[in-house]
Structure formats: C-alpha cells, structure tokens
Amino acid sequence: QVQLVESGGGLVQAGGSLRLSCAASGRTFSTNAVGWFRQAPGKEREFVFAIAWNTGRTYYADSVKGRFTITRDSAKNTVYLQMNSLKPEDTAVYYCAVLLEAFRWGTQNPSDFGSWGQGTQVTVSS
C-alpha cells in the first residue's frame, strides 16, 4: 500500500500562489496515477488535477485551467500542485490520493481513488 502526505498549504491573498506537495512512500511502484482533490466546508470533495506516475500525462478540472499545474519528481516520489492566480473560491482542504485502477484514467470520481492523505488547508483571502 502507498502512504501519502500533503504539505504546503497556508494563507494567501487572492492572486497569490502556493505549491502543494504530496509525498508518497510504501509500494510506490504500484502507483498508476496521483490525483489532487479539494473539499470546502459543506461541499463535496472535488477533483482538481491528476498525473500519471510513469508517463507524466495529466488531466484537470475546468475550474483550474490555466491557473494550476501538476508535476512529479519520481526520484523523490513526490507530486506537486502549483497553484497560481488563486481565488477565494479555491479555499479548501486539499488532498492527494492514488488512482486505484489504471483503466479509470480520466475519472474525476473520488471513489476511484484511495490511500488518501490527511489533507492540507489552503485559505485564500479577498
């Protein structure tokens, strides 16, 4: 099993940037892809971005197009979510998780992901 730990959250003003990290340990060689999700108070968990572990292919939610990017450092077993031009509506707890089945590539359903990290809080002030 893979264990994931998120870090890098914080408080930032609208228009600012943050870089989140998702560090993986354990059976990382079995990882298909890593996804980022977020959950604001009172709302459902929402897909943000995903990256294939071996190929680096990505897909993302329309809400972050042109503002967020995702990368991975295979040597460090870490996935990064670079968030630019942040908006107050980006405020949420951000989680990373592993895609459970490779054939589900492209899914935005949280149920298709597992080994969730504990999350990191991102707060964007207006």
N, CA, C and O of each residue as an XYZ file, in Angstrom:
504
protein
N       0.837     -1.191      0.000
C       0.000      0.000      0.000
C       0.874      1.244      0.000
O       2.003      1.240      0.492
N       0.313      2.318     -0.572
C       1.020      3.585     -0.658
C       0.505      4.506      0.444
O      -0.695      4.554      0.715
N       1.409      5.223      1.066
C       1.042      6.246      2.038
C       1.373      7.612      1.447
O       2.443      7.809      0.871
N       0.453      8.541      1.594
C       0.609      9.883      1.031
C       0.545     10.933      2.135
O      -0.261     10.830      3.060
N       1.405     11.944      2.024
C       1.422     13.041      2.982
C       1.458     14.358      2.211
O       2.374     14.603      1.425
N       0.455     15.200      2.445
C       0.394     16.505      1.791
C       1.051     17.562      2.673
O       1.086     17.448      3.898
N       1.567     18.585      2.014
C       2.121     19.736      2.722
C       2.105     20.938      1.795
O       1.874     20.811      0.593
N       2.354     22.111      2.371
C       2.475     23.316      1.564
C       1.297     24.255      1.621
O       1.339     25.329      1.020
N       0.253     23.886      2.320
C      -0.894     24.769      2.414
C      -0.593     25.986      3.259
O       0.452     26.074      3.903
N      -1.525     26.922      3.246
C      -1.351     28.132      4.039
C      -2.359     29.183      3.678
O      -3.335     28.921      2.974
N      -2.110     30.387      4.172
C      -2.976     31.537      3.918
C      -2.302     32.425      2.875
O      -1.125     32.764      3.004
N      -3.050     32.796      1.850
C      -2.500     33.627      0.784
C      -3.576     34.597      0.309
O      -4.768     34.299      0.386
N      -3.156     35.737     -0.174
C      -4.119     36.701     -0.708
C      -4.540     36.309     -2.123
O      -3.809     35.620     -2.834
N      -5.708     36.752     -2.509
C      -6.193     36.500     -3.864
C      -5.162     37.000     -4.881
O      -4.592     38.081     -4.733
N      -4.943     36.195     -5.902
C      -3.936     36.498     -6.901
C      -2.575     35.902     -6.604
O      -1.689     35.901     -7.458
N      -2.408     35.396     -5.394
C      -1.135     34.819     -4.993
C      -0.965     33.384     -5.453
O      -1.792     32.847     -6.190
N       0.124     32.770     -5.003
C       0.478     31.411     -5.418
C       0.863     30.558     -4.221
O       1.324     31.059     -3.194
N       0.664     29.269     -4.380
C       1.121     28.281     -3.411
C       1.536     27.037     -4.185
O       1.022     26.774     -5.272
N       2.465     26.276     -3.622
C       2.815     24.978     -4.189
C       2.594     23.909     -3.134
O       3.205     23.928     -2.066
N       1.723     22.993     -3.450
C       1.455     21.872     -2.563
C       2.314     20.679     -2.961
O       2.632     20.486     -4.134
N       2.680     19.887     -1.964
C       3.453     18.677     -2.203
C       2.681     17.471     -1.696
O       1.955     17.546     -0.704
N       2.852     16.363     -2.393
C       2.259     15.096     -1.990
C       3.385     14.063     -2.039
O       3.791     13.619     -3.113
N       3.879     13.691     -0.867
C       4.993     12.766     -0.777
C       4.464     11.347     -0.587
O       3.641     11.089      0.291
N       4.947     10.440     -1.419
C       4.487      9.055     -1.384
C       5.559      8.149     -0.793
O       6.753      8.353     -1.009
N       5.115      7.153     -0.049
C       6.020      6.137      0.497
C       5.316      4.788      0.443
O       4.109      4.714      0.211
N       6.078      3.728      0.657
C       5.489      2.395      0.586
C       5.594      1.828     -0.818
O       6.631      1.982     -1.463
N       4.552      1.180     -1.304
C       4.555      0.493     -2.591
C       4.326      1.474     -3.740
O       3.357      1.346     -4.489
N       5.215      2.448     -3.874
C       5.030      3.492     -4.882
C       5.139      2.946     -6.301
O       4.593      3.541     -7.230
N       5.835      1.823     -6.485
C       5.985      1.271     -7.831
C       4.660      0.793     -8.389
O       4.529      0.617     -9.600
N       3.678      0.579     -7.532
C       2.363      0.106     -7.964
C       1.406      1.257     -8.269
O       0.235      1.025     -8.571
N       1.893      2.488     -8.192
C       1.023      3.651     -8.365
C       0.724      3.902     -9.839
O       1.645      3.999    -10.651
N      -0.549      4.007    -10.187
C      -0.937      4.325    -11.557
C      -0.864      5.821    -11.812
O      -0.264      6.288    -12.780
N      -1.485      6.537    -10.926
C      -1.563      7.981    -11.067
C      -1.899      8.574     -9.705
O      -2.416      7.884     -8.827
N      -1.610      9.823     -9.542
C      -1.932     10.556     -8.317
C      -2.840     11.718     -8.666
O      -2.600     12.455     -9.623
N      -3.870     11.863     -7.882
C      -4.806     12.961     -8.109
C      -4.847     13.895     -6.919
O      -4.587     13.508     -5.780
N      -5.185     15.144     -7.222
C      -5.440     16.136     -6.180
C      -6.940     16.427     -6.157
O      -7.578     16.576     -7.199
N      -7.474     16.503     -4.963
C      -8.864     16.866     -4.738
C      -8.904     17.987     -3.704
O      -7.913     18.262     -3.027
N     -10.057     18.625     -3.596
C     -10.243     19.626     -2.562
C     -11.661     19.541     -2.034
O     -12.585     19.103     -2.720
N     -11.802     19.975     -0.786
C     -13.113     19.957     -0.153
C     -13.273     21.199      0.702
O     -12.540     21.412      1.668
N     -14.236     22.005      0.332
C     -14.569     23.199      1.096
C     -15.641     22.843      2.116
O     -16.359     21.861      1.930
N     -15.767     23.611      3.180
C     -16.772     23.318      4.210
C     -18.170     23.229      3.618
O     -18.606     24.119      2.888
N     -18.866     22.148      3.940
C     -20.235     21.976      3.479
C     -20.375     21.540      2.043
O     -21.489     21.440      1.528
N     -19.252     21.278      1.384
C     -19.307     20.872     -0.021
C     -18.710     19.482     -0.206
O     -17.993     18.983      0.661
N     -19.012     18.865     -1.341
C     -18.465     17.557     -1.641
C     -17.013     17.680     -2.089
O     -16.564     18.731     -2.546
N     -16.300     16.575     -1.943
C     -14.916     16.551     -2.402
C     -14.893     16.702     -3.925
O     -15.657     16.052     -4.638
N     -14.006     17.569     -4.405
C     -13.986     17.956     -5.812
C     -12.634     17.627     -6.431
O     -11.590     17.911     -5.843
N     -12.656     17.033     -7.609
C     -11.423     16.725     -8.330
C     -10.763     18.008     -8.805
O     -11.436     18.964     -9.189
N      -9.403     18.015     -8.772
C      -8.654     19.189     -9.222
C      -7.731     18.834    -10.392
O      -7.821     19.440    -11.460
N      -6.849     17.858    -10.191
C      -5.815     17.575    -11.187
C      -5.296     16.165    -10.935
O      -5.358     15.663     -9.813
N      -4.783     15.530    -11.989
C      -4.175     14.212    -11.823
C      -3.005     14.057    -12.771
O      -2.959     14.681    -13.830
N      -2.065     13.220    -12.379
C      -0.884     12.972    -13.200
C      -0.562     11.485    -13.180
O      -0.598     10.851    -12.125
N      -0.247     10.932    -14.342
C       0.167      9.545    -14.435
C       1.590      9.417    -13.910
O       2.468     10.204    -14.263
N       1.804      8.433    -13.077
C       3.099      8.336    -12.395
C       4.249      8.075    -13.368
O       5.323      8.659    -13.229
N       4.032      7.216    -14.334
C       5.129      6.843    -15.231
C       5.291      7.771    -16.429
O       6.414      8.099    -16.810
N       4.182      8.194    -17.022
C       4.253      8.967    -18.264
C       4.200     10.473    -18.052
O       4.650     11.232    -18.911
N       3.664     10.913    -16.934
C       3.510     12.340    -16.699
C       2.304     12.962    -17.380
O       2.114     14.177    -17.325
N       1.481     12.130    -18.026
C       0.250     12.663    -18.620
C      -0.623     13.250    -17.520
O      -0.583     12.803    -16.374
N      -1.416     14.264    -17.886
C      -2.248     14.922    -16.888
C      -3.661     15.157    -17.393
O      -3.908     15.131    -18.598
N      -4.580     15.386    -16.481
C      -5.897     15.914    -16.809
C      -6.362     16.719    -15.599
O      -5.881     16.523    -14.483
N      -7.310     17.631    -15.842
C      -7.656     18.577    -14.800
C      -9.112     19.011    -14.899
O      -9.795     18.771    -15.895
N      -9.553     19.652    -13.839
C     -10.900     20.215    -13.807
C     -10.906     21.565    -14.507
O      -9.922     22.303    -14.456
N     -12.005     21.882    -15.154
C     -12.106     23.147    -15.876
C     -11.891     24.353    -14.967
O     -11.411     25.393    -15.417
N     -12.240     24.220    -13.707
C     -12.166     25.348    -12.780
C     -10.730     25.817    -12.522
O     -10.525     26.934    -12.048
N      -9.756     24.995    -12.822
C      -8.365     25.359    -12.551
C      -7.540     25.529    -13.826
O      -6.331     25.755    -13.766
N      -8.188     25.420    -14.954
C      -7.489     25.518    -16.236
C      -6.741     26.834    -16.352
O      -7.306     27.902    -16.117
N      -5.458     26.753    -16.718
C      -4.648     27.943    -16.906
C      -4.100     28.537    -15.626
O      -3.295     29.466    -15.682
N      -4.510     28.029    -14.474
C      -4.041     28.572    -13.190
C      -3.204     27.558    -12.408
O      -2.226     27.935    -11.762
N      -3.566     26.318    -12.456
C      -2.861     25.267    -11.708
C      -2.072     24.387    -12.680
O      -2.466     24.196    -13.830
N      -0.969     23.867    -12.198
C      -0.228     22.852    -12.944
C       0.197     21.753    -11.984
O       0.265     21.964    -10.773
N       0.479     20.589    -12.528
C       0.877     19.441    -11.723
C       2.150     18.853    -12.309
O       2.297     18.741    -13.526
N       3.050     18.486    -11.439
C       4.283     17.844    -11.868
C       4.624     16.737    -10.875
O       4.049     16.662     -9.790
N       5.569     15.879    -11.262
C       6.028     14.866    -10.318
C       7.524     14.725    -10.404
O       8.126     14.927    -11.459
N       8.118     14.375     -9.282
C       9.548     14.108     -9.197
C       9.666     12.645     -8.787
O       9.530     12.300     -7.613
N       9.920     11.802     -9.765
C       9.946     10.366     -9.497
C      11.042      9.990     -8.506
O      10.866      9.080     -7.696
N      12.168     10.688     -8.571
C      13.267     10.376     -7.664
C      12.902     10.648     -6.210
O      13.390      9.982     -5.297
N      12.039     11.634     -6.013
C      11.613     11.999     -4.656
C      10.248     11.424     -4.310
O       9.736     11.650     -3.214
N       9.651     10.673     -5.251
C       8.312     10.110     -5.020
C       7.328     11.196     -4.569
O       6.547     10.992     -3.639
N       7.377     12.323     -5.224
C       6.569     13.470     -4.819
C       5.854     14.071     -6.020
O       6.421     14.200     -7.105
N       4.600     14.434     -5.799
C       3.794     15.136     -6.793
C       3.538     16.537     -6.269
O       3.252     16.732     -5.088
N       3.643     17.511     -7.167
C       3.457     18.908     -6.794
C       2.250     19.491     -7.502
O       1.980     19.171     -8.660
N       1.531     20.343     -6.803
C       0.434     21.097     -7.394
C       0.782     22.570     -7.246
O       0.738     23.131     -6.151
N       1.129     23.180     -8.369
C       1.427     24.608     -8.386
C       0.151     25.368     -8.643
O      -0.510     25.159     -9.661
N      -0.201     26.251     -7.725
C      -1.455     26.984     -7.821
C      -1.150     28.468     -7.947
O      -0.595     29.072     -7.029
N      -1.508     29.049     -9.067
C      -1.304     30.466     -9.330
C      -2.641     31.178     -9.475
O      -3.680     30.542     -9.649
N      -2.603     32.487     -9.403
C      -3.818     33.299     -9.558
C      -4.944     32.772     -8.676
O      -6.072     32.587     -9.132
N      -4.626     32.538     -7.428
C      -5.594     31.939     -6.514
C      -6.768     32.871     -6.261
O      -6.633     34.094     -6.234
N      -7.923     32.244     -6.076
C      -9.170     32.967     -5.842
C      -9.741     32.527     -4.491
O      -9.423     31.437     -4.015
N     -10.569     33.350     -3.878
C     -11.188     32.937     -2.606
C     -11.936     31.613     -2.725
O     -11.989     30.844     -1.765
N     -12.509     31.343     -3.883
C     -13.243     30.081     -4.054
C     -12.337     28.859     -4.144
O     -12.824     27.729     -4.184
N     -11.024     29.076     -4.175
C     -10.081     27.955     -4.104
C      -9.844     27.502     -2.667
O      -9.184     26.490     -2.430
N     -10.378     28.246     -1.721
C     -10.211     27.892     -0.321
C     -10.831     26.526     -0.032
O     -12.004     26.290     -0.321
N     -10.030     25.636      0.538
C     -10.479     24.267      0.806
C      -9.345     23.501      1.472
O      -8.214     23.980      1.554
N      -9.667     22.314      1.941
C      -8.634     21.349      2.316
C      -8.296     20.562      1.066
O      -9.181     20.028      0.397
N      -7.018     20.494      0.756
C      -6.555     19.808     -0.447
C      -5.975     18.452     -0.061
O      -5.177     18.336      0.869
N      -6.401     17.428     -0.805
C      -5.980     16.061     -0.557
C      -5.347     15.473     -1.815
O      -5.712     15.840     -2.932
N      -4.406     14.568     -1.629
C      -3.938     13.773     -2.752
C      -4.308     12.308     -2.496
O      -4.485     11.878     -1.356
N      -4.416     11.573     -3.580
C      -4.837     10.178     -3.498
C      -4.343      9.444     -4.735
O      -3.978     10.058     -5.738
N      -4.338      8.129     -4.648
C      -3.843      7.284     -5.726
C      -5.011      6.723     -6.532
O      -5.998      6.255     -5.964
N      -4.892      6.774     -7.858
C      -5.886      6.150     -8.724
C      -5.813      4.637     -8.535
O      -4.748      4.039     -8.688
N      -6.936      4.028     -8.206
C      -6.929      2.627     -7.828
C      -6.779      1.674     -9.004
O      -6.148      0.626     -8.873
N      -7.352      2.025    -10.156
C      -7.300      1.158    -11.333
C      -6.882      1.990    -12.544
O      -7.480      3.029    -12.823
N      -5.861      1.534    -13.257
C      -5.340      2.302    -14.393
C      -6.393      2.547    -15.463
O      -6.366      3.582    -16.128
N      -7.334      1.593    -15.640
C      -8.319      1.759    -16.705
C      -9.309      2.886    -16.399
O     -10.093      3.273    -17.266
N      -9.278      3.405    -15.193
C     -10.151      4.518    -14.828
C      -9.478      5.874    -15.062
O      -9.962      6.894    -14.571
N      -8.392      5.895    -15.790
C      -7.716      7.145    -16.132
C      -8.709      8.114    -16.756
O      -9.431      7.758    -17.687
N      -8.742      9.313    -16.254
C      -9.668     10.329    -16.737
C     -10.842     10.553    -15.799
O     -11.598     11.512    -15.959
N     -10.997      9.664    -14.818
C     -12.099      9.814    -13.889
C     -11.883     10.995    -12.950
O     -10.748     11.343    -12.624
N     -12.984     11.608    -12.520
C     -12.928     12.662    -11.511
C     -13.684     12.234    -10.255
O     -13.914     13.045     -9.358
N     -14.060     10.992    -10.193
C     -14.831     10.457     -9.070
C     -13.910     10.097     -7.911
O     -13.022      9.260     -8.071
N     -14.104     10.712     -6.752
C     -13.240     10.384     -5.603
C     -13.258      8.901     -5.238
O     -12.286      8.400     -4.673
N     -14.321      8.203     -5.542
C     -14.426      6.776     -5.210
C     -13.439      5.926     -5.993
O     -13.177      4.784     -5.615
N     -12.889      6.455     -7.070
C     -11.906      5.726     -7.879
C     -10.484      5.928     -7.375
O      -9.531      5.438     -7.981
N     -10.342      6.643     -6.277
C      -9.039      6.932     -5.701
C      -8.969      6.395     -4.277
O      -9.992      6.239     -3.610
N      -7.748      6.112     -3.818
C      -7.568      5.599     -2.468
C      -6.263      6.061     -1.874
O      -5.543      6.868     -2.463
N      -5.968      5.545     -0.708
C      -4.752      5.901      0.047
C      -4.679      7.401      0.269
O      -3.633      8.018      0.067
N      -5.770      7.970      0.676
C      -5.862      9.416      0.862
C      -4.904      9.914      1.942
O      -4.704      9.278      2.977
N      -4.322     11.081      1.654
C      -3.526     11.748      2.670
C      -4.423     12.444      3.673
O      -5.647     12.359      3.584
N      -3.811     13.138      4.633
C      -4.580     13.784      5.704
C      -5.088     15.158      5.292
O      -5.947     15.728      5.965
N      -4.572     15.690      4.203
C      -5.024     16.979      3.689
C      -4.187     18.143      4.198
O      -3.540     18.059      5.242
N      -4.216     19.224      3.440
C      -3.550     20.457      3.828
C      -4.480     21.622      3.511
O      -5.066     21.686      2.431
N      -4.606     22.534      4.457
C      -5.560     23.636      4.326
C      -4.983     24.751      3.452
O      -3.846     25.185      3.639
N      -5.788     25.195      2.506
C      -5.457     26.363      1.681
C      -6.553     27.399      1.899
O      -7.735     27.119      1.699
N      -6.154     28.585      2.308
C      -7.100     29.667      2.531
C      -6.677     30.875      1.699
O      -5.552     31.362      1.813
N      -7.594     31.345      0.867
C      -7.320     32.488      0.001
C      -8.201     33.641      0.452
O      -9.428     33.555      0.407
N      -7.574     34.706      0.882
C      -8.322     35.871      1.365
C      -8.560     36.852      0.226
O      -7.750     36.976     -0.693
N      -9.687     37.543      0.308
C     -10.041     38.505     -0.758
C      -9.497     39.884     -0.472
O      -9.703     40.805     -1.263
